[in-house]
Short mmCIF file of C-alpha atoms in Angstrom, two decimals:
data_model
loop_
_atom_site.label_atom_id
_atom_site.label_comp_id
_atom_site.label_asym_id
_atom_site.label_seq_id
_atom_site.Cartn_x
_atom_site.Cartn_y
_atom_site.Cartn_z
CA UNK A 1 -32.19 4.20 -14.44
CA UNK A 2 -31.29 5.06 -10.84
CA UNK A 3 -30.97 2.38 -8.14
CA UNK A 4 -33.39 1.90 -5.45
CA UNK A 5 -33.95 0.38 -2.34
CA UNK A 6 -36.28 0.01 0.96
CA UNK A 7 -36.37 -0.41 4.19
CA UNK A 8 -38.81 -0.19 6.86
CA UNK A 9 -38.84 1.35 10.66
CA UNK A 10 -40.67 0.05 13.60
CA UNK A 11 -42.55 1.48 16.50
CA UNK A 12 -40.36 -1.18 18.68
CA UNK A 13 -37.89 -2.53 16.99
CA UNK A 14 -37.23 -6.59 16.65
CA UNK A 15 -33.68 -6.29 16.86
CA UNK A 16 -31.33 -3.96 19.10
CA UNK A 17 -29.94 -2.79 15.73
CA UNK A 18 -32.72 -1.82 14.26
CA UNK A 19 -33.79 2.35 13.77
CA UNK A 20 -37.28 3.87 14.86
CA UNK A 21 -39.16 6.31 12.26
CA UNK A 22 -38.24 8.67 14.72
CA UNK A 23 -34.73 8.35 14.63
CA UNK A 24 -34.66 7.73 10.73
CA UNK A 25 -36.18 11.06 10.77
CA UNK A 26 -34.15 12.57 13.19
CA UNK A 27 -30.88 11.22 11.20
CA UNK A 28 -32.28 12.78 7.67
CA UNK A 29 -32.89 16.36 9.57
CA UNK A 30 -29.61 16.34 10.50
CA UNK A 31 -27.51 19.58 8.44
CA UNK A 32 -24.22 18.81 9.33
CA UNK A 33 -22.10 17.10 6.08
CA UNK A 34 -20.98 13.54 7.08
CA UNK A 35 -17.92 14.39 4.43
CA UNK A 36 -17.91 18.21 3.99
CA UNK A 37 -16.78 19.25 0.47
CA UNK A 38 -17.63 22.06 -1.98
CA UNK A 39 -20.14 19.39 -3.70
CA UNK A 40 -22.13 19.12 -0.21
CA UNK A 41 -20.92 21.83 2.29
CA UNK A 42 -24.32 20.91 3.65
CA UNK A 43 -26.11 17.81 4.43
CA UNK A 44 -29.80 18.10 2.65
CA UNK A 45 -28.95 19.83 -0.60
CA UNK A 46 -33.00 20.23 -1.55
CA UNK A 47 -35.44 19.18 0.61
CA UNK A 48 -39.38 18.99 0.34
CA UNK A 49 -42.44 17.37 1.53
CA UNK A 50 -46.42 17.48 0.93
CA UNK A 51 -47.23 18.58 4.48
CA UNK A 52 -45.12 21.40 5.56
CA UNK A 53 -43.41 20.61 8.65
CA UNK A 54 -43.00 16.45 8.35
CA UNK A 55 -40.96 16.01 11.52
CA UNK A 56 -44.11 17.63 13.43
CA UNK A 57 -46.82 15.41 11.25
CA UNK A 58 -44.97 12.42 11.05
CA UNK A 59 -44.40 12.71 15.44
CA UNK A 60 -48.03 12.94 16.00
CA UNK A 61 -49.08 10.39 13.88
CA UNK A 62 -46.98 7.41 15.74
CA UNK A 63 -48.81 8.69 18.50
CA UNK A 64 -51.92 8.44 17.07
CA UNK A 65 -50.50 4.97 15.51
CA UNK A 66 -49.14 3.50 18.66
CA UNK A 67 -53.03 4.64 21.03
CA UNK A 68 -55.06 3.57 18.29
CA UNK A 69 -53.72 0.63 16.07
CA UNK A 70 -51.94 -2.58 15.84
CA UNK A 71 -49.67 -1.83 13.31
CA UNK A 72 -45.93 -2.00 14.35
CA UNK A 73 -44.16 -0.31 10.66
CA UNK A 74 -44.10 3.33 11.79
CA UNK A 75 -42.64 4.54 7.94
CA UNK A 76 -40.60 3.08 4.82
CA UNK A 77 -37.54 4.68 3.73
CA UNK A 78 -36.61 4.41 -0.10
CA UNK A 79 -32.99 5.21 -1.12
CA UNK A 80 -33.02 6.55 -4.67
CA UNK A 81 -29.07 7.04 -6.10
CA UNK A 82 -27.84 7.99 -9.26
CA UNK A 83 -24.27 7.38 -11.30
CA UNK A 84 -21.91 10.11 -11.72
CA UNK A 85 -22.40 9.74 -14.99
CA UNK A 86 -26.28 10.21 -15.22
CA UNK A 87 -26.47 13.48 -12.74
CA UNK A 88 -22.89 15.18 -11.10
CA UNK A 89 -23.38 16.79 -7.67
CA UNK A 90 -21.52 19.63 -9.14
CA UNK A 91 -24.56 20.67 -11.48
CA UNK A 92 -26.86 22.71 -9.70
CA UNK A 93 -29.16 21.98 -12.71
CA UNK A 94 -28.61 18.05 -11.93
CA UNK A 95 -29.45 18.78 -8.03
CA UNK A 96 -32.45 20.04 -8.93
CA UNK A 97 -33.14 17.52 -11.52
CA UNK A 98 -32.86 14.27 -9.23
CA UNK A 99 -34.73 16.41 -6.56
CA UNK A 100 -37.86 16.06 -9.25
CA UNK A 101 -36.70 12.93 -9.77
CA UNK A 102 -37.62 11.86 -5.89
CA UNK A 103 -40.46 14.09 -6.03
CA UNK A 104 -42.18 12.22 -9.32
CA UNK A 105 -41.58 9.08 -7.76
CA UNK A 106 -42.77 9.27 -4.17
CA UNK A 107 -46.41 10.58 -6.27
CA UNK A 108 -46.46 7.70 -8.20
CA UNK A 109 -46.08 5.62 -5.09
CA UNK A 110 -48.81 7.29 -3.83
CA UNK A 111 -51.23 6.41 -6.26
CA UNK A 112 -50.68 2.74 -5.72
CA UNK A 113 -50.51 2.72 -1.74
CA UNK A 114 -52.89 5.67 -1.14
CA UNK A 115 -53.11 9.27 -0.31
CA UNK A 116 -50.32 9.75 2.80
CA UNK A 117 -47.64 12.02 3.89
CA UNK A 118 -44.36 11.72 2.38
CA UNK A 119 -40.69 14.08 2.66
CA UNK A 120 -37.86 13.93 -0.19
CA UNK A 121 -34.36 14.78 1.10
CA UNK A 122 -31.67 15.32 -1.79
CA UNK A 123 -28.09 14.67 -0.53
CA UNK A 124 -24.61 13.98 -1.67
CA UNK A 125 -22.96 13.89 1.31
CA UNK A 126 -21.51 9.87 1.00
CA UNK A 127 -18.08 9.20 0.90
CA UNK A 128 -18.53 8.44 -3.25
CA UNK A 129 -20.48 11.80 -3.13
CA UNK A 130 -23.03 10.29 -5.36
CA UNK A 131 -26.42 12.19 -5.82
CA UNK A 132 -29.18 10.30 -3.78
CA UNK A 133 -32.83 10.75 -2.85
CA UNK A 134 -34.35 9.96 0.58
CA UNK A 135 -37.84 9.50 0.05
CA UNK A 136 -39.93 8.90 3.82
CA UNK A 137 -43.29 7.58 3.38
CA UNK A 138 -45.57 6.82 6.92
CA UNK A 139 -47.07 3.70 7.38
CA UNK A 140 -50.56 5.18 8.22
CA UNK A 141 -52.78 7.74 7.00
CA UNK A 142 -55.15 9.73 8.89
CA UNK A 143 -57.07 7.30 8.91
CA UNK A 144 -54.39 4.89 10.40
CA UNK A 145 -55.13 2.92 7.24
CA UNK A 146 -51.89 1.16 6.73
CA UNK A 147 -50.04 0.14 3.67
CA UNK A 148 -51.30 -3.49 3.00
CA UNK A 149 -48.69 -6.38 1.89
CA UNK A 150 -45.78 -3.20 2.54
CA UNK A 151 -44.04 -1.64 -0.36
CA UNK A 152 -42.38 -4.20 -3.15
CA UNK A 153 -39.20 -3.78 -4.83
CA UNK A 154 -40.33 -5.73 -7.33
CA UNK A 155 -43.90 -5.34 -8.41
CA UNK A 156 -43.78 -1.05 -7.02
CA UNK A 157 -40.31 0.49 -6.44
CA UNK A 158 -38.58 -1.09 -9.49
CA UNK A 159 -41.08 -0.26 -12.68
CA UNK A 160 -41.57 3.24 -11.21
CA UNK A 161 -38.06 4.28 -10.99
CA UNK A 162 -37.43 2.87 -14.37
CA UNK A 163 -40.36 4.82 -15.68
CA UNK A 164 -39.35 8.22 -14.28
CA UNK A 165 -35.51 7.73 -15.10
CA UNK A 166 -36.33 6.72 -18.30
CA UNK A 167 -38.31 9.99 -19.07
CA UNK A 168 -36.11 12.32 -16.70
CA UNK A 169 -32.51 11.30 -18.10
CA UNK A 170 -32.16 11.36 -22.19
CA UNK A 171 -28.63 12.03 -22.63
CA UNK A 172 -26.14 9.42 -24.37
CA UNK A 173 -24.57 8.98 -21.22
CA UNK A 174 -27.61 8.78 -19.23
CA UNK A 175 -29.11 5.97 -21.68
CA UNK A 176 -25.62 4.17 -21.78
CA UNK A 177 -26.03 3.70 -17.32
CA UNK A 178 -29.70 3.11 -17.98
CA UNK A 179 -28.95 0.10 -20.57
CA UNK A 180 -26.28 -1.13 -17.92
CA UNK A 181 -28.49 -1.09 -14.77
CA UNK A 182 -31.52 -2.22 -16.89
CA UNK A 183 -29.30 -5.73 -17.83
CA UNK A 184 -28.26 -6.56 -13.90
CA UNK A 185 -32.05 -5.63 -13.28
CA UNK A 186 -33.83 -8.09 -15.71
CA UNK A 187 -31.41 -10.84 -14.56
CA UNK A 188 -31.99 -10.06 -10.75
CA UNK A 189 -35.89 -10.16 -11.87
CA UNK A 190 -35.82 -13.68 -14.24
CA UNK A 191 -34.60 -15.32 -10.96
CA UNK A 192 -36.69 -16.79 -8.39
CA UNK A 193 -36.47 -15.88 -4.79
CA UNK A 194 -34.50 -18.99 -3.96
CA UNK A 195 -32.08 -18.76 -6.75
CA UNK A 196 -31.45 -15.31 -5.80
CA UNK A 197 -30.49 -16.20 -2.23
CA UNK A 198 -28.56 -18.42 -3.73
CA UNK A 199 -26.76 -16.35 -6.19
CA UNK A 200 -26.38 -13.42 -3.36
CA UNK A 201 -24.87 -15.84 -1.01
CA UNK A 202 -21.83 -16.98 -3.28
CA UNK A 203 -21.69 -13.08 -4.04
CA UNK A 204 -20.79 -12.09 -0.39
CA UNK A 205 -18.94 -15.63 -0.08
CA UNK A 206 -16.66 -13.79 -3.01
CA UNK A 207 -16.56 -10.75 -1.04
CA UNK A 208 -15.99 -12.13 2.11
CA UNK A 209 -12.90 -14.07 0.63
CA UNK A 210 -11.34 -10.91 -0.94
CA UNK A 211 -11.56 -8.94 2.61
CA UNK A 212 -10.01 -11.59 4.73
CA UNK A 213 -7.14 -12.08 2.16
CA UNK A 214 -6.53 -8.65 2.04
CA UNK A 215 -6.80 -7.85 5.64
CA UNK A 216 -4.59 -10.02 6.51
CA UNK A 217 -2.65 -9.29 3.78
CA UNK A 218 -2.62 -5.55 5.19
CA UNK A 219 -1.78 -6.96 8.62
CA UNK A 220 1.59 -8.21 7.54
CA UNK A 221 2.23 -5.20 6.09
CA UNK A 222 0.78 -2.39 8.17
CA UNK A 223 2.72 -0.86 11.11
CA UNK A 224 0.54 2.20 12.21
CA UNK A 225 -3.36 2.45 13.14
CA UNK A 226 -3.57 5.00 10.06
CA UNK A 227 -1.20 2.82 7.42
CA UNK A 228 -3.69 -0.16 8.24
CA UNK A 229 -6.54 1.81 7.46
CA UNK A 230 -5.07 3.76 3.94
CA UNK A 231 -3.83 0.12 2.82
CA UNK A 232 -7.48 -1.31 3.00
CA UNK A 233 -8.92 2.02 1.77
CA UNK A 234 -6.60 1.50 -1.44
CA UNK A 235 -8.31 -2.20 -1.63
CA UNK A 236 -11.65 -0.07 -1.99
CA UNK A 237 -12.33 -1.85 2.06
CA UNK A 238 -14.03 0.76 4.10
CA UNK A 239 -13.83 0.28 7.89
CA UNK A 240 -17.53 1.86 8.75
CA UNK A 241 -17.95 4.50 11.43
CA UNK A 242 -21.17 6.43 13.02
CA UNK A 243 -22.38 9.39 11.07
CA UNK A 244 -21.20 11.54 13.29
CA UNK A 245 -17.72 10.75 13.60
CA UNK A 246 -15.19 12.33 10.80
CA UNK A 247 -13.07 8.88 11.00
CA UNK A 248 -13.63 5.66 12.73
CA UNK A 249 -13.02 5.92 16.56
CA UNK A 250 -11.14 2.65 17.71
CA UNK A 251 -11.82 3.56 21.26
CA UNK A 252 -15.02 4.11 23.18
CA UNK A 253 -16.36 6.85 25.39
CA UNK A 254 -15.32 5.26 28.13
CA UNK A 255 -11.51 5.04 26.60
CA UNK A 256 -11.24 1.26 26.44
CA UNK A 257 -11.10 -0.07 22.89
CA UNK A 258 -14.41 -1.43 20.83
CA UNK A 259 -15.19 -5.34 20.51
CA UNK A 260 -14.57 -5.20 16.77
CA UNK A 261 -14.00 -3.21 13.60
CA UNK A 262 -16.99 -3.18 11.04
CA UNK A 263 -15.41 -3.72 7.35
CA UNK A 264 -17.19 -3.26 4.42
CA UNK A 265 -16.41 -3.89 0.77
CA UNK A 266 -18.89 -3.50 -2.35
CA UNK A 267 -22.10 -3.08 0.33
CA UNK A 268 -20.90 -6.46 1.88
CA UNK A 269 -20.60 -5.76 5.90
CA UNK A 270 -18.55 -8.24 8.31
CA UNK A 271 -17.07 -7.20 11.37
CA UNK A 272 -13.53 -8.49 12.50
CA UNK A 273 -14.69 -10.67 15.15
CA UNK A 274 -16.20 -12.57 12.73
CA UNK A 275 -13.89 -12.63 9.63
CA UNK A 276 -10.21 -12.75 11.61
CA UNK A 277 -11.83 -13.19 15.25
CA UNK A 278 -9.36 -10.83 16.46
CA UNK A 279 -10.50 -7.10 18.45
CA UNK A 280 -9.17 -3.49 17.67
CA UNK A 281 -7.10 -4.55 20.73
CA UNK A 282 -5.28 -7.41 18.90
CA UNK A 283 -4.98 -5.95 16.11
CA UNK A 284 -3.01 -2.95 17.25
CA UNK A 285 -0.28 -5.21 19.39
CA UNK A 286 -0.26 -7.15 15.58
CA UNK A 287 0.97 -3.43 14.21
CA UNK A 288 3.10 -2.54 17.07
CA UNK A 289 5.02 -6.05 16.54
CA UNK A 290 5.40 -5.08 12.84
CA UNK A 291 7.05 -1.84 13.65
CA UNK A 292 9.59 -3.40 15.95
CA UNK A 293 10.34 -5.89 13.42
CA UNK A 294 11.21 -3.39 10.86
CA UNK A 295 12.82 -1.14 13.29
CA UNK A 296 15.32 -4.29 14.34
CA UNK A 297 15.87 -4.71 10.13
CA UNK A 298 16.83 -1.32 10.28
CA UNK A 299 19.58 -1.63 12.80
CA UNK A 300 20.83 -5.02 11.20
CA UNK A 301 20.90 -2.93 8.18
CA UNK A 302 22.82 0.18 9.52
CA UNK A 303 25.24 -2.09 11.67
CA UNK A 304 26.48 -4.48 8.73
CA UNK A 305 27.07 -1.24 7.01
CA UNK A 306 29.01 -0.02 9.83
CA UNK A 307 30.70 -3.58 9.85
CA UNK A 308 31.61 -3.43 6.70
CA UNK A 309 33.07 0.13 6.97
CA UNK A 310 35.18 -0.92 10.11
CA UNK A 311 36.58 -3.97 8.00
CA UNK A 312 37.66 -1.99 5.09
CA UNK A 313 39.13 0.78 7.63
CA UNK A 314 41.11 -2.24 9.48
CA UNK A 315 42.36 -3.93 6.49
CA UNK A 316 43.46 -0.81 5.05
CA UNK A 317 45.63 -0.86 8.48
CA UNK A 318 47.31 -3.61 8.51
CA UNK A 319 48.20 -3.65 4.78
CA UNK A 320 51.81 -2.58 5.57
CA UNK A 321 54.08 -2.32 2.74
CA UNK A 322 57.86 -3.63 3.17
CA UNK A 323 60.35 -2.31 2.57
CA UNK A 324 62.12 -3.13 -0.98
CA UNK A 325 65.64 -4.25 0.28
CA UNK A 326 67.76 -3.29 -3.45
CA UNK A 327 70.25 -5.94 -4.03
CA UNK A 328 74.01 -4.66 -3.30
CA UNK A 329 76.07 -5.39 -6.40
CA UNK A 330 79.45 -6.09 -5.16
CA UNK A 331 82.74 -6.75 -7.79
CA UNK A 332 84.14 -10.06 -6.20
CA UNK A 333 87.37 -10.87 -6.26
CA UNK A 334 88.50 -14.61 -7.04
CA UNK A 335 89.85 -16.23 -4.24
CA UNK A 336 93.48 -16.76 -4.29
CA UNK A 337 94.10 -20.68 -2.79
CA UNK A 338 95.24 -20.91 0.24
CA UNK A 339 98.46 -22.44 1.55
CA UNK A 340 98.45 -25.69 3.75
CA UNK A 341 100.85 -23.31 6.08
CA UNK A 342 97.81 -20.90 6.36
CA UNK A 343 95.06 -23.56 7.20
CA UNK A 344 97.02 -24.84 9.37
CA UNK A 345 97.69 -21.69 11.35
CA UNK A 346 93.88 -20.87 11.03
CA UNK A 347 92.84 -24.85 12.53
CA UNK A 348 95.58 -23.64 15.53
CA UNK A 349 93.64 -20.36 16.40
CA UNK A 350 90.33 -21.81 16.35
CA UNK A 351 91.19 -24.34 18.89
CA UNK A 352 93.10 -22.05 21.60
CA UNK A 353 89.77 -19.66 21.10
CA UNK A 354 87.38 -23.06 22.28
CA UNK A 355 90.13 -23.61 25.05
CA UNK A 356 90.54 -20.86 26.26
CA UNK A 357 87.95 -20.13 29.61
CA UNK A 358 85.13 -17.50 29.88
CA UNK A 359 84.99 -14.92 32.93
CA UNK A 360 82.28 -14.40 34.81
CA UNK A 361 81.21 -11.32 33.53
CA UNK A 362 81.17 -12.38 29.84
CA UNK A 363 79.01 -15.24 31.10
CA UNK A 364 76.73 -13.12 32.48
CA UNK A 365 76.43 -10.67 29.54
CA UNK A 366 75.91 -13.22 27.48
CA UNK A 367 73.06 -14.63 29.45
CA UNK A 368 71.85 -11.26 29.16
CA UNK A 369 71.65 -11.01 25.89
CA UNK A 370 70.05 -14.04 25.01
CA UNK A 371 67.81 -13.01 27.60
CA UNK A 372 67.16 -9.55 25.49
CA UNK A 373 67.33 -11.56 22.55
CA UNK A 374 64.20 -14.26 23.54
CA UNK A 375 61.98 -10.66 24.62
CA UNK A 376 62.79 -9.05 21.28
CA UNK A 377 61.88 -12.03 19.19
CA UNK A 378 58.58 -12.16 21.67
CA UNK A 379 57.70 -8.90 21.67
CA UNK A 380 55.30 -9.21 18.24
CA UNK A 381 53.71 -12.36 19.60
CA UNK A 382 52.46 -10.70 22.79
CA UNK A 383 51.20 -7.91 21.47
CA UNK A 384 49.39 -9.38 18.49
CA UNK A 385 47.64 -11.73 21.61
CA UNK A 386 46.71 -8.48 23.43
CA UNK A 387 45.31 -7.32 19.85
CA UNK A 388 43.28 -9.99 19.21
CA UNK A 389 41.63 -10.21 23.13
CA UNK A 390 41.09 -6.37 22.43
CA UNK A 391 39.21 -6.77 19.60
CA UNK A 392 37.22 -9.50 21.16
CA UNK A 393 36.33 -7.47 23.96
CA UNK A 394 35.17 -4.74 21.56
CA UNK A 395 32.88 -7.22 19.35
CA UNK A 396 31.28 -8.52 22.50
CA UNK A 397 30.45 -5.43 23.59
CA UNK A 398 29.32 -3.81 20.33
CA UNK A 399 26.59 -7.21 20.04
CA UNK A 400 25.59 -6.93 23.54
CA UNK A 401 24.53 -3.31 23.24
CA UNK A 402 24.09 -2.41 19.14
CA UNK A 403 20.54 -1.78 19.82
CA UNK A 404 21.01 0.87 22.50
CA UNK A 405 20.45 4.29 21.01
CA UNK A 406 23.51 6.17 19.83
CA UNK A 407 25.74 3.51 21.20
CA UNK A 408 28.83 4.19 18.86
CA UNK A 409 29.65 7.42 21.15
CA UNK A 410 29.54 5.35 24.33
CA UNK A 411 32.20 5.77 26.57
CA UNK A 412 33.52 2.04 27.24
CA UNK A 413 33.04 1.51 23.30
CA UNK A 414 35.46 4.53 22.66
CA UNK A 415 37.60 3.33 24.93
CA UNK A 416 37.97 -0.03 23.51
CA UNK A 417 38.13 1.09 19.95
CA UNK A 418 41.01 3.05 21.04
CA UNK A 419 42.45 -0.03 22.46
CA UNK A 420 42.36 -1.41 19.40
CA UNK A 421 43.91 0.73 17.36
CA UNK A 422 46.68 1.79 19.42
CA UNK A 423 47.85 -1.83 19.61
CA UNK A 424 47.43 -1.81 16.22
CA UNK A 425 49.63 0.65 15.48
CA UNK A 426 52.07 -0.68 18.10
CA UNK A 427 52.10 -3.92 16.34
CA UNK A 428 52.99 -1.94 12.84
CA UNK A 429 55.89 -0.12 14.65
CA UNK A 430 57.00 -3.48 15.98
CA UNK A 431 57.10 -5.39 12.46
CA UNK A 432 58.91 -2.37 11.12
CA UNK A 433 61.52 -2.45 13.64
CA UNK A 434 62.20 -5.56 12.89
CA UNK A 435 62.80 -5.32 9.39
CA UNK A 436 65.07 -3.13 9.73
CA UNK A 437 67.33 -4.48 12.51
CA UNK A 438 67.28 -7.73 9.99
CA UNK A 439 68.12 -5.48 7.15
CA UNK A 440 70.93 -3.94 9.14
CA UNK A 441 72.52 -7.60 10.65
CA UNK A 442 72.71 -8.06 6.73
CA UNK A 443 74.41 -5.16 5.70
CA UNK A 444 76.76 -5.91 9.12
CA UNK A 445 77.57 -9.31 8.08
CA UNK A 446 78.66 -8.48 4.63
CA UNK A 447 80.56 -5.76 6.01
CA UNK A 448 82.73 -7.85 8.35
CA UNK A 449 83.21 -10.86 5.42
CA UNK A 450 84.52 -7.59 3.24
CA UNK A 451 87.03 -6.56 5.98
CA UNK A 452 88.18 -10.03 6.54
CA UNK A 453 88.87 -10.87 2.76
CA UNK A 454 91.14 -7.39 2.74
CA UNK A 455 92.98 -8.18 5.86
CA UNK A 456 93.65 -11.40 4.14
CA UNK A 457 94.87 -10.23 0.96
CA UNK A 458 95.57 -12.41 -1.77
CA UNK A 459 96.57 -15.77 -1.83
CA UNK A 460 100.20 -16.20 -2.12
#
């Protein structure tokens, strides 16, 4: 059991939208493949009719129609598909097969709506590459005797398909589709015309639902024109585009961009004016936006590394290890008591040293040297301040201008980074100085308190 459909073309259409028999033909005739593959390197696979040349026949006779009668249906098109499973494109045998297929039917019309001309077109050019029939049936005879109350789905198309399907197609598989079809078709059928408005209605309500979730699902996600489209496309949502165009075209001829997109899903159509009221327009600033968002992550991304890096670089500078300072082990000698004779000499000297008055010059090195002494001991301080502004100028910098293109091998960064660590290194020097002169004013000290106790000697 195949699935079938109608529709009917006007001499003058009642709706801008709506397709001539002329142009419904003229569309059909067309060779070239709307989706070229090895199934369908061709659009009309088989083709046949029951007047010879149709496109000639069908032309005069909406001439004829359009002098000489009333009626305003120039021809009805019936779309006759099949599952992959019942007939594969791939088959020749199976091409051939639903070819007879459209062929048997379009006669069995014709015995309930009259002797009139009629054209089959076999295709499998869709994007699903399913095997499908085109059968074009005209309105009038040559009589101009029209087809009264049109052509039913119900009470013609439906029990003739499932007649000829249902003698055509015998395998397991075949019956399997026909058994599945046959239950969707008998509960379409039990239903009356209202309930099956109603029914259809929450159907596309469903499907409307699932497209704008997953638009703008896609939306948040989506950061080029062609990623918007593949994500839908993976959510089986087609964006719909003329027959003649190999993808959708979001601009016009004119090169300014289209009011909407046209999305479809399961045979549902809405347009995005409708569903997010938003243009092609909108929606592309929507995927620029997205890119520069994830760009910026990026850059946050590479520059904490690069933080981080710096950090571990700078810590591992200014770890400095000191210097282990081994404890001098030293054989005292007990101290002898002293004399009150020798104190008292010792109080005497003390007191003629305090008494005794300072020259001028050893005031003045001694200013000097206190003078050297209050630089040295400032020395560290001052340059760990100039550090720390350094490295504050090279922080400011490095946010003001992180998003600038290859700005680690700027000139003024360099130069600060440099800054940095030389002062760093400075700094290191400095503390290490330090240590040392403190290290040697010890060893000096103990020195001097040795030579003292020797010239001493021992207590008497």
């Amino acid at each position: 059991m195949s699935v079938i459909s109608v529709k009917t073309k006007y001499h003058t259409p009642p709706r801008k939208n709506s397709e001539t028999g002329k142009g419904c033909i003229a569309y059909l005739n067309d060779e070239k493949s709307h989706n070229e593959s090895n199934v369908s390197p061709i659009r009309n696979l088989r083709k046949s009719s029951n007047c010879g040349d149709f496109k000639a026949v069908a032309r005069k006779r909406f001439k004829e129609q359009a002098r000489n009668s009333n009626a305003n249906v120039e021809l009805y098109s019936v779309v006759q598909s099949f599952d992959l499973d019942e007939l594969s494109p791939e088959n020749q045998d199976d091409v051939d097969k639903a070819h007879r297929i459209g062929v048997l039917t379009a006669k069995e019309i014709l015995k309930k709506v009259g002797d009139r001309e009629f054209c089959v077109f076999t295709q499998a050019d869709g994007e699903s590459h399913h095997l499908h029939n085109h059968i074009v049936i005209l309105n009038c005879d040559r009589e101009l005797n029209t087809i009264k109350h049109g052509l039913s789905w119900k009470r013609t198309l439906a029990p003739i398909n499932d007649q000829i399907t249902g003698e055509q197609l015998q395998n397991a598989k075949q019956k399997a589709v026909q058994e599945r079809l046959k239950k969707s078709y008998d509960e379409v059928t039990a239903l009356s015309t209202t309930k099956r408005k109603a029914k259809r209605q929450t159907e596309n309500e469903k499907k409307k639902e699932y497209i704008y979730e997953n638009v703008n699902d896609v939306l948040k996600i989506a950061k080029t024109q062609k990623e918007f489209v593949e994500l839908l496309r993976e959510r089986q949502i087609i964006i719909r585009r003329n027959a003649k165009e190999k993808e959708f075209n979001w601009l016009t001829k004119s090169g300014k961009y289209k009011s909407r997109l046209p999305f479809e899903y399961q045979g549902y159509k809405i347009t995005s004016k409708k569903l997010i009221n938003q243009n092609p327009e909108e929606i592309l600033r929507i995927l620029y936006r997205n890119k520069l968002k994830f760009e910026d992550k990026q850059r946050q991304n590479a520059k904490s590394q690069t933080d981080k890096a710096i950090e571990t670089k700078l810590n591992e500078e200014q770890v400095i290890k000191p210097r282990e300072i081994k404890p001098q082990t030293q054989n005292k000698t007990p101290k002898s008591p002293k004399t009150a004779n020798q104190q008292i000499k010792k109080q005497k000297e003390t007191k003629n040293v305090s008494k005794t008055p300072k020259n001028k010059f050893e005031k003045f090195e001694e200013r000097n040297t206190n003078i050297v002494r209050v630089r040295k001991s400032n020395i560290s301080s001052l340059t760990d301040l100039e550090l720390i502004m350094a490295i504050r100028k090279r922080d400011l910098w490095r946010n003001k201008h992180f998003r600038e293109a290859n700005w680690q091998n700027n000139a003024t960064y360099l130069q600060l980074q440099n800054k940095v660590i030389f002062l760093r290194s400075q700094l290191t020097a400095e503390i290490n100085a330090q240590q040392q002169a403190q290290q040697t004013m010890i060893a000096t000290q103990k020195a001097e308190q040795r030579i003292k106790k020797q010239e001493e000697g021992p207590g008497i």
